[in-house]
Structures are given as C-alpha cells and as structure tokens.
Coordinates of C-alpha atoms and ligand atoms in Angstrom, one line a residue:
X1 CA 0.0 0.0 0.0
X2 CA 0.9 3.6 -0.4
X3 CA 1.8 6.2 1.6
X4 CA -0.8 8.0 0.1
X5 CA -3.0 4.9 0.2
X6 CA -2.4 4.7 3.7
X7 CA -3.1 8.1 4.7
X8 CA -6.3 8.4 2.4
X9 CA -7.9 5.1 5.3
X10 CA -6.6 7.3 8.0
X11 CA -9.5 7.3 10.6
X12 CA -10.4 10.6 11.4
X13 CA -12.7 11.7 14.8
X14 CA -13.4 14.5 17.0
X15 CA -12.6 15.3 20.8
X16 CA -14.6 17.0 23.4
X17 CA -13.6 19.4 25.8
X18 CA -13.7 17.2 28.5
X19 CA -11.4 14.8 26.8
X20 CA -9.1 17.6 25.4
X21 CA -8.1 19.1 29.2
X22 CA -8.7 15.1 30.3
X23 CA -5.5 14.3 27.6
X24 CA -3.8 17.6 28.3
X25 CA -4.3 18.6 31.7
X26 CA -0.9 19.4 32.3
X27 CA -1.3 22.6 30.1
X28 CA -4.1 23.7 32.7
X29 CA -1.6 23.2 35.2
X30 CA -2.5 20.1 36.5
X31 CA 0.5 18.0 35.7
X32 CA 1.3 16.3 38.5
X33 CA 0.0 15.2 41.9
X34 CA 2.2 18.5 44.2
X35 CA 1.0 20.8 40.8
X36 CA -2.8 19.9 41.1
X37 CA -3.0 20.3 45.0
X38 CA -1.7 23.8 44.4
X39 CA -4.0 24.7 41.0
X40 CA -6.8 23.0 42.7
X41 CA -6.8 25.6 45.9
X42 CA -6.1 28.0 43.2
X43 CA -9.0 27.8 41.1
X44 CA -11.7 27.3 44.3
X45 CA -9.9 30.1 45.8
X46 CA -10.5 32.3 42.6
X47 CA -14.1 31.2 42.2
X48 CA -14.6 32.1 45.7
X49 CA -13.4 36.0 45.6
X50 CA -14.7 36.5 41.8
X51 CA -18.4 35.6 43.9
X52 CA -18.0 38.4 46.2
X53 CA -15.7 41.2 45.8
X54 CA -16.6 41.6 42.2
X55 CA -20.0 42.1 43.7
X56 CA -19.0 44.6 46.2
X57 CA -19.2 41.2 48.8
X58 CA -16.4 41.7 51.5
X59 CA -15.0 38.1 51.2
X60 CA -14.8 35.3 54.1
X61 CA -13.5 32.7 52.7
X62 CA -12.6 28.9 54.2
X63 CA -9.8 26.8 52.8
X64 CA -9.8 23.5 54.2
X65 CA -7.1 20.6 53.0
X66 CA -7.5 17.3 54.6
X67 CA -5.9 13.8 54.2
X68 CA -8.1 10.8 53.6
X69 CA -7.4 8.2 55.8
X70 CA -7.9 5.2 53.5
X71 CA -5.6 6.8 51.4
X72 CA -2.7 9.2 52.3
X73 CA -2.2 10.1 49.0
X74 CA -6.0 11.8 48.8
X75 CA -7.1 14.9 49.9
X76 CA -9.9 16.6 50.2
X77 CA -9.9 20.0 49.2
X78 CA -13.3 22.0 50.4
X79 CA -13.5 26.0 49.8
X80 CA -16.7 27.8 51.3
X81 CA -17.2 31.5 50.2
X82 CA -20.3 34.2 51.1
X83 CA -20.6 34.7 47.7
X84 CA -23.8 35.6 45.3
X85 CA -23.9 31.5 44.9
X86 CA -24.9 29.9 42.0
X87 CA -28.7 29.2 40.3
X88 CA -29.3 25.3 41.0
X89 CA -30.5 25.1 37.5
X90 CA -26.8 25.8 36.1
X91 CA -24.8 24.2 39.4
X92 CA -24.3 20.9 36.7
X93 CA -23.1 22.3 33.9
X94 CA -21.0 25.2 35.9
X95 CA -19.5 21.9 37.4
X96 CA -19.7 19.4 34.8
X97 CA -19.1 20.8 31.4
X98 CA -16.1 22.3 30.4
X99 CA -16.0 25.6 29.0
X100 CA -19.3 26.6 30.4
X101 CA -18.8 29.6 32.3
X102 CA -20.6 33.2 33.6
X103 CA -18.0 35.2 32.7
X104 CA -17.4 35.2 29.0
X105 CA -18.4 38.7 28.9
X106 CA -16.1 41.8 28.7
X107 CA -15.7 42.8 32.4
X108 CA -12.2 41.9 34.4
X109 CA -12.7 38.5 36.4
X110 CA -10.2 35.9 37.9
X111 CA -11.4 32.9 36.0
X112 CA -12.2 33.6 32.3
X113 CA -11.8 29.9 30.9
X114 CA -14.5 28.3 32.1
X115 CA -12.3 25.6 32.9
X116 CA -11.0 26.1 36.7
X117 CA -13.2 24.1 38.8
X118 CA -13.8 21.8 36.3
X119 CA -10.1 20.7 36.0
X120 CA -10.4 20.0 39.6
X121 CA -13.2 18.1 39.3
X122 CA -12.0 16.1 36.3
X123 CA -8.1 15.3 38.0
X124 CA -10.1 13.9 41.4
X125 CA -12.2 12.4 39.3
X126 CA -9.6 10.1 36.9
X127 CA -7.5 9.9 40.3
X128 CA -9.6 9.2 42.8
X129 CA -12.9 8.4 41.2
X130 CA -14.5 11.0 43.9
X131 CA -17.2 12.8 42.8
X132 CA -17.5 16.5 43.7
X133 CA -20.2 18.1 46.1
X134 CA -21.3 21.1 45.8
X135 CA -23.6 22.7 48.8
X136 CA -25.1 26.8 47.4
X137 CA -27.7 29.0 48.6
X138 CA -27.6 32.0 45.6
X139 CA -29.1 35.4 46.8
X140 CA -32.9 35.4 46.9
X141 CA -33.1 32.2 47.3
X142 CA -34.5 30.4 50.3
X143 CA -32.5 27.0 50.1
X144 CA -29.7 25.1 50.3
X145 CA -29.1 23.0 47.1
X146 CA -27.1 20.4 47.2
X147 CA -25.3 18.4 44.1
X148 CA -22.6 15.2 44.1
X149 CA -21.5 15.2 40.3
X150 CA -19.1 13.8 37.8
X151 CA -18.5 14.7 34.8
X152 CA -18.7 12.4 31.5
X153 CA -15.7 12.8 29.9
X154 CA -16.5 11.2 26.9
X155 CA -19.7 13.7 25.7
X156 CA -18.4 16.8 28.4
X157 CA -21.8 16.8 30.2
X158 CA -22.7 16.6 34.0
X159 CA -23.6 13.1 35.4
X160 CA -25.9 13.5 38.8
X161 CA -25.5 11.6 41.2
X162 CA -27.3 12.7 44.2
X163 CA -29.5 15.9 44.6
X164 CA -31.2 17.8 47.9
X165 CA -32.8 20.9 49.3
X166 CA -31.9 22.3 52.6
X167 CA -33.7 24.4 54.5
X168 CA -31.9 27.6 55.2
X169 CA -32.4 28.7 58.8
X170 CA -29.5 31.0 58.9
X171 CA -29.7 32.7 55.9
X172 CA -26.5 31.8 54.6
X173 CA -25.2 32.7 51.0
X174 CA -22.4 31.3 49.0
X175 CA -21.0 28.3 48.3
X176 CA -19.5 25.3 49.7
X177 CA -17.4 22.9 47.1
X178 CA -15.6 19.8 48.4
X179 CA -13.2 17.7 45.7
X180 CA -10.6 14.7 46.1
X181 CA -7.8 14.3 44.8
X182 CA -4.7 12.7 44.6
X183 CA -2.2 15.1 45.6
X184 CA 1.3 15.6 47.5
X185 CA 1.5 17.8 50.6
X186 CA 4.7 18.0 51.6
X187 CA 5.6 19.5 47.8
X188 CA 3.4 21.5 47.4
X189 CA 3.5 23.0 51.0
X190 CA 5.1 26.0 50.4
X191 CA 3.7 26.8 47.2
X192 CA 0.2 26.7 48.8
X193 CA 1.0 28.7 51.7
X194 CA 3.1 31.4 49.6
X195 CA -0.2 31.3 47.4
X196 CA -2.8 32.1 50.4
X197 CA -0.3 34.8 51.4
X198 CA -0.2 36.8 48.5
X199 CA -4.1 36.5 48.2
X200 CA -4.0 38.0 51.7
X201 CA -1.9 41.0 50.6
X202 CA -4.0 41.3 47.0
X203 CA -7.2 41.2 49.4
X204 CA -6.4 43.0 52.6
X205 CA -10.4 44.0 52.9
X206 CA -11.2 40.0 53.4
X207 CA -11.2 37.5 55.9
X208 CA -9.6 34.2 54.7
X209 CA -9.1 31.1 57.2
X210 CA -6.9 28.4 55.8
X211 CA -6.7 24.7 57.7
X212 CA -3.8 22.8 56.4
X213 CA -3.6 19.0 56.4
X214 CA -1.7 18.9 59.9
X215 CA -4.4 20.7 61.4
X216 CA -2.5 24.0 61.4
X217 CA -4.9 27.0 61.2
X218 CA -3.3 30.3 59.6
X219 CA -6.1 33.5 59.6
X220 CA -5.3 36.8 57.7
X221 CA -8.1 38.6 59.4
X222 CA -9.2 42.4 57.3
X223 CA -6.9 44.9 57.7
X224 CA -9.0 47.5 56.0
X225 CA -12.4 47.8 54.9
X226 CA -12.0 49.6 51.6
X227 CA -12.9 47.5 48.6
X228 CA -11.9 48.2 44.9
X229 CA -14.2 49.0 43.0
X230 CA -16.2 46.7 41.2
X231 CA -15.9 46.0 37.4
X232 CA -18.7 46.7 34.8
X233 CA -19.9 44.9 32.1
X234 CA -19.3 46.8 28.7
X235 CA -19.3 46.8 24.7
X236 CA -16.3 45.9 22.8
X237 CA -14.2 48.2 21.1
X238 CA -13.7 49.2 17.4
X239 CA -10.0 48.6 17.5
X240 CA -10.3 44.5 19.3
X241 CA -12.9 43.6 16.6
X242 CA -12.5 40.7 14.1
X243 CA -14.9 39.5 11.2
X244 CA -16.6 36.7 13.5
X245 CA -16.9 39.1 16.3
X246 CA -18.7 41.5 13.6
X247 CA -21.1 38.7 12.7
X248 CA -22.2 38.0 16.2
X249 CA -22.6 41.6 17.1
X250 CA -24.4 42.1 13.3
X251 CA -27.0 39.0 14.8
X252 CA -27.1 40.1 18.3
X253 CA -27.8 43.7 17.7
X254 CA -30.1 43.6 14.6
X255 CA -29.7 47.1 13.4
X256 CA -31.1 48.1 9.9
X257 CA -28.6 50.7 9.2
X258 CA -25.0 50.9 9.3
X259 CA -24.9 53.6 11.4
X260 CA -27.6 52.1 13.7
X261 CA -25.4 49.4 14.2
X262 CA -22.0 51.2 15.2
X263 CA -24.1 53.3 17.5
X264 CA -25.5 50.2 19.4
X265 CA -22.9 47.4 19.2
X266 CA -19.7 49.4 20.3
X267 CA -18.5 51.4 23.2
X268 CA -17.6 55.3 23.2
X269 CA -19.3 55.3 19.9
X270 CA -22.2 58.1 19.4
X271 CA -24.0 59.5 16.5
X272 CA -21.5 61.9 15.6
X273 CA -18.2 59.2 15.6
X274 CA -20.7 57.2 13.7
X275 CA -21.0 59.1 10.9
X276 CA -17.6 60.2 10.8
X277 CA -15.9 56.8 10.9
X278 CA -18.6 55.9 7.9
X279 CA -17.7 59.0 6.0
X280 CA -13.6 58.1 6.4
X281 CA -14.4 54.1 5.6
X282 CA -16.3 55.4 2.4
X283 CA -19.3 53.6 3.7
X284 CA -23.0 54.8 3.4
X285 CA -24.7 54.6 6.7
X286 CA -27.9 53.6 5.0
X287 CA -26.3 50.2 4.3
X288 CA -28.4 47.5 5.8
X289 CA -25.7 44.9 8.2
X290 CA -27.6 41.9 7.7
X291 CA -26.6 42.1 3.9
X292 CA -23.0 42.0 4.3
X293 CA -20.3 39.9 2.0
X294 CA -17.4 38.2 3.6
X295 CA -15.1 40.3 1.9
X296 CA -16.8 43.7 2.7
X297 CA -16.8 42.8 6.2
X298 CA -13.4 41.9 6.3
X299 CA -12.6 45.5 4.9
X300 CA -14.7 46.8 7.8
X301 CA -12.9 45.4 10.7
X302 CA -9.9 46.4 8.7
X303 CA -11.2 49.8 9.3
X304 CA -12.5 50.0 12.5
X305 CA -9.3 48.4 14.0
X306 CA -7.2 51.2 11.8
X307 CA -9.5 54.4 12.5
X308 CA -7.6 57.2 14.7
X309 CA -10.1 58.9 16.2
X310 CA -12.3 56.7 18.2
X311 CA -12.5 57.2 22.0
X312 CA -9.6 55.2 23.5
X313 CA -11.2 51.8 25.3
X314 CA -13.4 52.9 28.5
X315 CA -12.0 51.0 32.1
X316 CA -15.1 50.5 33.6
X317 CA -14.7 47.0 33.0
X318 CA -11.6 46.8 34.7
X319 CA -11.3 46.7 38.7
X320 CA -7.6 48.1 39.9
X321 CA -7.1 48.0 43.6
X322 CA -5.9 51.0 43.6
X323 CA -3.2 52.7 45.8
X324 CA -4.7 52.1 49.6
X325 CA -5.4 48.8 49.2
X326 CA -1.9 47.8 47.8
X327 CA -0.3 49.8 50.4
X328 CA -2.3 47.8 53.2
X329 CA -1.8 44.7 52.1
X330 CA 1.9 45.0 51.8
X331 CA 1.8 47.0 55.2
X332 CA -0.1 43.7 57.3
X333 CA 1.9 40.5 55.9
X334 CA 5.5 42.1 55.1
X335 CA 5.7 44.6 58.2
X336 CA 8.2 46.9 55.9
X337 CA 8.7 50.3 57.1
X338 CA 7.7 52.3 54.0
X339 CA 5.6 51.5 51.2
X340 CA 4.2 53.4 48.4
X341 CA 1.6 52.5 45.9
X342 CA 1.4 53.8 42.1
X343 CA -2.2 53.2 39.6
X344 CA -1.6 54.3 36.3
X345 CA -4.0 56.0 34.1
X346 CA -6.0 53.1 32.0
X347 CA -4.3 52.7 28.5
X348 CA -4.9 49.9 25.7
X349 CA -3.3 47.4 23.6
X350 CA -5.4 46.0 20.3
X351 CA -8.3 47.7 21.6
X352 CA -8.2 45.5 25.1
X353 CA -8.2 48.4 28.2
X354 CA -5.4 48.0 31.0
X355 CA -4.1 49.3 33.8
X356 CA -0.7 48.8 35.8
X357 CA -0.3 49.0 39.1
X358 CA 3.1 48.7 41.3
X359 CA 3.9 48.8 45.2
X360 CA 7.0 48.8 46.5
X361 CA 7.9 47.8 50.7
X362 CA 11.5 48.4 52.0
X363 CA 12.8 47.6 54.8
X364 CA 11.6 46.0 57.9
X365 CA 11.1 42.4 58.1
X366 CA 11.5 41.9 54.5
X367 CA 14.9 40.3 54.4
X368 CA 18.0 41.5 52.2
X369 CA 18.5 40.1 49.0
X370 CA 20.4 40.2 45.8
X371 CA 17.4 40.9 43.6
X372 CA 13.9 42.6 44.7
X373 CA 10.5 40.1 45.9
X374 CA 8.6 40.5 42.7
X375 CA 4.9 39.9 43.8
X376 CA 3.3 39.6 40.2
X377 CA -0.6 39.5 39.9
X378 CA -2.9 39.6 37.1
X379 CA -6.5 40.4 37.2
X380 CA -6.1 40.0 41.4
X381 CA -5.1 36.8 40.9
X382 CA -1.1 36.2 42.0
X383 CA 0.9 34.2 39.9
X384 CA 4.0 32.1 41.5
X385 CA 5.3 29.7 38.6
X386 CA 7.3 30.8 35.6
X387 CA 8.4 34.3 37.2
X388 CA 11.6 34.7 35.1
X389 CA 9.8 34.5 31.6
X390 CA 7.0 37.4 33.0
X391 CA 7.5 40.7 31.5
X392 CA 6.9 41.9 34.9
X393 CA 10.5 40.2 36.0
X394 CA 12.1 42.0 32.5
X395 CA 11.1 45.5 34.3
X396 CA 12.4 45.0 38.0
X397 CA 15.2 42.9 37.2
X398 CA 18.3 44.6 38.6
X399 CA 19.9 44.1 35.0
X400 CA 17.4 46.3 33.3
X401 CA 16.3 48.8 36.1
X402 CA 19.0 50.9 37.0
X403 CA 17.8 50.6 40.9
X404 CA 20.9 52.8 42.2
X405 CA 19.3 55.8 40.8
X406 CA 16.5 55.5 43.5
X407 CA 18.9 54.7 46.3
X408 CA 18.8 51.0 46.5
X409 CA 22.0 48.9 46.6
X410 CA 21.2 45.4 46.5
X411 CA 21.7 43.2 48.5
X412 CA 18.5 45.3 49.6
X413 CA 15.2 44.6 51.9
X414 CA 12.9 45.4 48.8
X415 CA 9.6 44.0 47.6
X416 CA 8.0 44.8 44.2
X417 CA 3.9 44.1 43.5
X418 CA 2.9 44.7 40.0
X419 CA -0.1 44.1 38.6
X420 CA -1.8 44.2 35.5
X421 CA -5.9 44.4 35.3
X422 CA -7.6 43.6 31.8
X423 CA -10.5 42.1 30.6
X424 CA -7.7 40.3 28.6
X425 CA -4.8 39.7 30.4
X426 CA -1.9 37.9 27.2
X427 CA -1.0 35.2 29.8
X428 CA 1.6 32.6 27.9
X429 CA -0.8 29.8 28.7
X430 CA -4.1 28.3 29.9
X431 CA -2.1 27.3 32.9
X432 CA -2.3 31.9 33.7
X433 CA 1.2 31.6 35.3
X434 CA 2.9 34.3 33.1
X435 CA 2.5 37.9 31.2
X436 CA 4.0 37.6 27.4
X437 CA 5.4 41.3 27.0
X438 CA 3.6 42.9 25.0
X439 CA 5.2 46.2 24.3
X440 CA 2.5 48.9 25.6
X441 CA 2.2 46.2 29.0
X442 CA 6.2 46.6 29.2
X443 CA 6.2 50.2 28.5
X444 CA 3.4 50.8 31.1
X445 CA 5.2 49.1 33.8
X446 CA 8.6 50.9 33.8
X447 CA 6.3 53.8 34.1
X448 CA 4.8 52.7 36.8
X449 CA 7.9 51.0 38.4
X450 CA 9.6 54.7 38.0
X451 CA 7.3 56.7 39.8
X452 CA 6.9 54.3 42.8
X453 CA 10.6 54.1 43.3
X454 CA 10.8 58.2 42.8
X455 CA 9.0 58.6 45.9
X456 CA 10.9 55.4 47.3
X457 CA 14.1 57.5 46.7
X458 CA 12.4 60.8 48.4
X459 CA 11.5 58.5 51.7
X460 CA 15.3 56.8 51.5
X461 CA 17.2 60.4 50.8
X462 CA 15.4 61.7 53.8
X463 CA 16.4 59.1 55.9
X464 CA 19.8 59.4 54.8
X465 CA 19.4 63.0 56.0
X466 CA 18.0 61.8 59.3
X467 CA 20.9 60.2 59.7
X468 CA 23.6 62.3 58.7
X469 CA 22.3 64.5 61.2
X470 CA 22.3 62.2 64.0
X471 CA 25.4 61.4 63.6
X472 CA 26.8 65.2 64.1
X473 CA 24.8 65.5 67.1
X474 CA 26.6 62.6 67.9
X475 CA 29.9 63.9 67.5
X476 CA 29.2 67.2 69.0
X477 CA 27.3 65.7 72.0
X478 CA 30.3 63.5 73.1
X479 CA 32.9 66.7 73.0
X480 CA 30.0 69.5 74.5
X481 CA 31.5 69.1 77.7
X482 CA 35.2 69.2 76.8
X483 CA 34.6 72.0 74.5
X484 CA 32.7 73.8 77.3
X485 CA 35.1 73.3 79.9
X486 CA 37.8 75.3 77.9
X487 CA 35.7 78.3 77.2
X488 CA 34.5 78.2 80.2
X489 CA 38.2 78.7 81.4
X490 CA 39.0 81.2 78.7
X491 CA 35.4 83.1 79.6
X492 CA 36.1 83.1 82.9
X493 CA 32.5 84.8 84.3
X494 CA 30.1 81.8 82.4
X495 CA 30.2 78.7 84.0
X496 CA 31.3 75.2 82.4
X497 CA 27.2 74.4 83.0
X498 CA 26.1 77.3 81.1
X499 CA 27.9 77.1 78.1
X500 CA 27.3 73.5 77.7
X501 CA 24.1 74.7 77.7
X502 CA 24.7 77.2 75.0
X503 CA 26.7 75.2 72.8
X504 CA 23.4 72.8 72.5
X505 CA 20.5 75.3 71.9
X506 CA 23.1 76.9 69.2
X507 CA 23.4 73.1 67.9
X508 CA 19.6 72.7 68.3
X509 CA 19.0 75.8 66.1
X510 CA 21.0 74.7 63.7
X511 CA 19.9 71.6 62.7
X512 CA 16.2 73.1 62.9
X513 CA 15.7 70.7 66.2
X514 CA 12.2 70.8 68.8
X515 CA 13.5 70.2 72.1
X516 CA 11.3 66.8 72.0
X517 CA 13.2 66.1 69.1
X518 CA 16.9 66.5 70.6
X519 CA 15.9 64.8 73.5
X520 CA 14.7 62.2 71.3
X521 CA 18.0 61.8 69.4
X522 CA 20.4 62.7 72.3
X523 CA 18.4 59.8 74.7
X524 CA 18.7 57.6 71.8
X525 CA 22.5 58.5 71.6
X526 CA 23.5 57.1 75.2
X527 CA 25.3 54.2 74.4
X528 CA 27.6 55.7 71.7
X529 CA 27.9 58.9 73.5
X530 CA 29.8 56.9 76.7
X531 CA 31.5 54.6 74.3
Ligands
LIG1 P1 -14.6 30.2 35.2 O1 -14.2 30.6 36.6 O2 -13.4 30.4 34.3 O3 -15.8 30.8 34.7 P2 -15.0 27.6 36.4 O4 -15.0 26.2 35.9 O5 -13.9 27.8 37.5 O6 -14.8 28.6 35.2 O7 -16.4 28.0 37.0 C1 -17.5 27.8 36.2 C2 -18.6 28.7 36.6 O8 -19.2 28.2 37.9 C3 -18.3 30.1 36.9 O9 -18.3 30.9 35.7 C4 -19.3 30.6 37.9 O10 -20.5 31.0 37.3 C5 -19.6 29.3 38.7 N1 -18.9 29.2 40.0 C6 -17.9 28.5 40.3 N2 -17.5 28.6 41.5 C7 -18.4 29.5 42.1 C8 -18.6 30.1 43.4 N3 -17.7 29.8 44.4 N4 -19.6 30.9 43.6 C9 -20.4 31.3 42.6 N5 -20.3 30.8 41.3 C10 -19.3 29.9 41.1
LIG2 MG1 -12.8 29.7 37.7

C-alpha cells in the first residue's frame, strides 16, 4: 500500500472538551499530583473572591485541605465562600461541562476559561474516582441546594449523582465545594501557603481562614475595609474587533442601518463618531448589516481596528485595587517600614483596556537580598510559577532597572507588586502563570515602576538626612563638655554648666531641632555617647 494509500484510510474523529483538558491537563496546570493540589486551591480560591468582591461582597473565605485516611495520598480540598452562589438550574453544567462559564463577557474576572473548577473536578475524578459536592444557597433564594456530580468525559456533560434541598435557617449565602484528589503535601506545602499569602496581601479588605492537612490554622483577618471598585460589564471596542466578532454583534444587535449598528454594538461610539468613521471608511450609513459579503466585512474590521479617532477603550470593565489597598496589604503581611503605591492611568493594547499598578515595601522584616521580591498579579489573581519569563521580571530585574538611581543597593530589603488588570490579560498559557510582553504592557510598567521608586528614593534620601544629622549630634554631644570646659576657662565669668548649655541650643537651632526632638536623638545616643 501507499503512503498515500495509507493516509487516504486514516481514521479521522473528533474530541470533546472534556477529553481535550482530560489528555492535556498538564497545560491547565495540572501535571502532577504536588502541581494539582496547588492549582486546585487556586482555582476554588478564585471562584470564591470572583463571587463576592466583584459584587462589592467583602470576602470570608474557608480553605480546608485534609488527608483521607484510607488513602494518604487523597485529599480533600473544600472551599466555602459568602458569595452571590450559584442558580441550581446551572450548578451541573458550571461543574460538569467544560468551558461553560458566567463570565465570558467583557468585564475583568479571575477565571475567564471556564475551565478552573472543572479541571479539579476532572483530576479527582480520573484519580480518585471522587465525585465533587457542591452545597449553594444563591441570593434570593430560600435553600440550600445540594449536588454530588461527575462529569462524562466522553460527551463533556454533568452526570448527577445525588440531589437535595436544605432548608436555610441562617440565611446563609455562597457556596460550599468539596473535591478529592490525589495530591502531594509535603511539595506543594510552600507553594500553597506562599499562594494564600499573597491573596492575603491582593485582598487585605477579606477575611480568609486556611486549615492545612496537619491541622494547622493560619487566619489573615481584614486589615482595612475599603474594597476596589467593582468592574462593569461593557461593549467591545472598534479597535479589538474581528470579522466573527462583527457577525455576532451584526446577529445580536439587529440594526437596519449601518450607522444604527455602530451606535449600538460598540462602546464610546455616538452618533456623531458614527458618521464620521462611515464618511472616512467610504461607507453609506444607510447600508443595511444583515446584507453583508465576507469580503466587505473583512474591509470593515480592517477599518475599524485602523481608524484614529475613536475614543480610546473605556476602564469600567476593569477593577484596579488602587493605591490604599496595595499599600495595606503589603503593610499587614511584610511589616516593611515604607511603602508606596502607584495606579496608572487606563491605557490599551489592540483595543483591550489595561491598567498597571506597582507597590513597593522596603525595609523591615522583608529580608535583604540580591534581587527585589517580585509579587506579580494579574486580574487580582497572583501568579508564582514561571516568574523569570514574565515581562513583569524583565522591568524589575536589577539588569534592566538601574535601581541605584533610586537609592537601593542590592543586596536590599525590597519587595515589588505589579499588577496588570484587563479584561484580557496575554498570559503565555491556559495554565495563567505568566504575562508575554507585550510592548504597551512593558512600557506601562517601567512607568509605573519609576514613579513608585521616585518617591521610594524621596523617603530613603530623607532618611539618609535623618541620619547624617544624627550622627553630628553625635559627635558634637560626646565633646560638648570638653569643648565647654575650655571656654569656660577662657570666659572666665560663664560657668562650664552654662555654656554646655549654649553650645546645644546653638546646635539645636542649627539643625532646625524641637526640644522633644533633641531629646529624642540625644536619649537615643547614650550608648555611643559613653563609648
Ligand atoms: P470560570 O471561573 O473560568 O468561569 P470555572 O469552571 O472555574 O470557570 O467555574 C464555572 C462557573 O461556575 C463560573 O463561571 C461561575 O459562574 C460558577 N462558579 C464556580 N464557583 C463558584 C462560586 N464559588 N460561587 C459562585 N459561582 C461559582
Ligand atoms: Mg474559575
């Protein structure tokens, strides 16, 4: 037979979802068993806090890991929440189809996959053979529902297994997911904890309590009760828009006019931008959308990505933390002694709004060393794996950012945060471990970067300051008393008392002292003063 022959009997067939991630899990990071106990308290985690903050919910959120006893490589992972819940009519598909999701829309969330939970659910499943629970009471309801599901891999659709509805005496909301899985403690130990830590600072407005599988209890209680500001859903912009996007916007909107259409499909676009963009493109706003040719609308996304003068894409979709709540965070779990916050103005790449955020922390407890902490988050969520290929570690790396200019020698006690907030964040992967750098991204963050560690150098020059001037007072302290004694001899009618006395209000006045101030240096001083 022929190669050709051969190829022409080649059996062909299609894959669901379910058996895509199912083959290649490892790409949703769920590779091995220390990998999947970590992504697996990830993506509950990430469920939980896009259920209530993005609501304007203050989070309290439960992370439980336990060990089974019939088998101490299984562990169940459970992760309650407050949140808005979820509608019992979609708690099997949410759970037991991949990619189905409530948050394909164009508004900043955690998870925008719809694959998180359901990765989970589909490792403890092909590991374990454990199905999940679920236990949700959505707002305005008056239950508890209850599901234990698994999903079929095979046709990537919910199998029920059980079903009940609790009464609700309490009133509770939120939701309440339990998985097993087959996973590895001691390795991924401190990846978990460094994970639930750097929610904490991303998130110092919620309560979380996490129970590890030795029974050890951490809490990172609210340190401030300031939440960001939630993110709102909006229209896509002329300048992110493809021809498939224009079909679905042609169907969805059904306009009878061109300039109807642009009007009503896309953001920051009015009547008067309307015609404009139509009278550039060469296009007559009469032209009825539901009769468009492949080719024509091919030319049309051409345009609209290429015209100048539309309105630059709005950021009310996005949700920043903004400078207090970076600055808290950073303050309650690293105990620095100075940190500053920077939020940039919005800005856009292909027509996808961003904005950059960075906080710096010196001193303190954060230990010296030869490069800076880089804390890097993305939409909130914080990323630990793959640092060195994030264009976040290109900005701060001490071989790129000339960090002497701000007064920082390393080996230094410095911590960077960055974040970057989009409703489409270009990670490198469905695994969201890194930012690809993208050149507006990159360019935004040394911004960003500079102007946090401006005021960085401000606090450390005045420091340096401080301390200069300490240590003259130090100097002229120790030899007051020498240096009095001799005038005193050569003044003769002053005593040695007085003009000690002198000799420090002159230094006082000087140095632009209060007297609580001198005190406060001189009392300070004692020890080297006698030495
Ligand atoms: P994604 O988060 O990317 O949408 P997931 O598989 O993690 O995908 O979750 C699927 C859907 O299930 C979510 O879009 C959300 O609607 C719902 N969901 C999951 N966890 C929660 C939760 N803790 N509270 C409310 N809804 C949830
Ligand atoms: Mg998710």
């Amino acid at each position: 037979m022929s190669k050709v022959q051969e190829t022409v009997r080649e059996k062909y067939r299609s894959m669901t979802p379910s058996q895509f991630f199912y083959e290649h899990r490892e790409i949703a990071g769920f590779g091995s068993p220390s990998r999947a106990l970590y992504q697996t308290i990830r993506e509950l985690v990430e469920n939980a806090l896009d259920a209530t903050d993005v609501y304007g919910i203050k989070p309290r959120i439960m992370v439980v890991i336990e060990r089974l006893e019939d088998n101490p490589d299984h562990y169940r992972i459970t992760v309650e929440d407050n949140g808005i819940g979820i509608n019992p009519k979609y708690v099997p598909q949410a759970f037991g189809q991949v990619l189905f999701s409530s948050k394909y829309k164009l508004r900043q969330a955690r998870g925008r996959f719809g694959l998180g939970a359901k990765m989970a659910i589909l490792y403890g499943q092909i590991k374990t053979g454990k199905p999940v629970e679920v236990y949700t009471s959505p707002i305005g309801f008056s239950k508890i529902y209850y599901y234990k599901l698994k999903i079929d891999i095979e046709h990537n659709r919910p199998i029920i297994l059980s079903y009940a509805e609790h009464e609700n005496k309490a009133l509770w909301h939120g939701t309440r997911i339990s998985v097993v899985i087959e996973g590895d403690w001691s390795r991924a130990r401190s990846r978990v904890y460094e994970y639930i830590k750097r929610t904490a600072i991303a998130t110092p407005y919620a309560d979380i309590i996490f129970i590890d599988p030795e029974g050890n209890m951490v809490t990172y209680k609210h340190s401030i009760d300031k939440m960001p500001r939630p993110p709102r859903e909006v229209k896509p912009h002329p300048h992110g828009v493809d021809i498939e996007q224009l079909k679905r916007l042609i169907k969805d909107v059904q306009a009878n006019s061109m300039l109807e259409f642009l009007v009503s499909a896309f953001q920051g676009v009015g009547r008067k931008t309307a015609e404009a963009f139509l009278k550039w493109a060469k296009i007559d706003p009469n032209l009825n959308p539901q009769k468009l040719s492949d080719s024509f609308l091919s030319e049309l996304a051409r345009k609209l990505r290429e015209y100048p003068k539309f309105r630059p894409p709005s950021a009310d979709s996005l949700s920043p933390f903004g400078p207090e709540i970076i600055e808290a965070g950073l303050r309650a779990i690293l105990k620095p002694e100075f940190v500053v916050a920077v939020s940039r103005r919005p800005k856009a790449y292909e027509g996808h709004p961003f904005i950059i955020e960075v906080g710096i922390a010196y001193g303190g407890e954060i230990p010296p060393a030869n490069e800076p902490l880089l804390l890097r988050y993305a939409n909130k969520i914080p990323l630990l794996y793959d640092e060195k290929s994030d264009v976040a570690w290109k900005v701060v790396d001490p071989r790129n950012f000339n960090w002497k200019d701000y007064m920082v020698v390393f080996p230094a006690p410095i911590a960077v945060l960055t974040h970057i907030a989009s409703t489409k964040v270009p990670y490198k992967g469905v695994g969201k471990e890194s930012v690809a750098d993208v050149p507006e991204i990159e360019h935004e963050l040394r911004n960003a970067l500079r102007e946090a560690a401006r005021k960085l150098r401000l606090y450390l020059m005045q420091k340096r300051r401080e301390e200069e001037a300490k240590r003259r007072v130090i100097t002229f302290v120790k030899y007051t008393p020498e240096v009095a004694k001799s005038l005193a001899t050569i003044l003769k009618d002053v005593d040695e008392k007085t003009v000690q006395e002198m000799l420090l209000t002159a230094m006082k006045r000087r140095l632009r002292l209060e007297d609580e101030d001198f005190v406060k240096l001189v009392e300070g001083l004692e020890v080297s003063i006698e030495e």
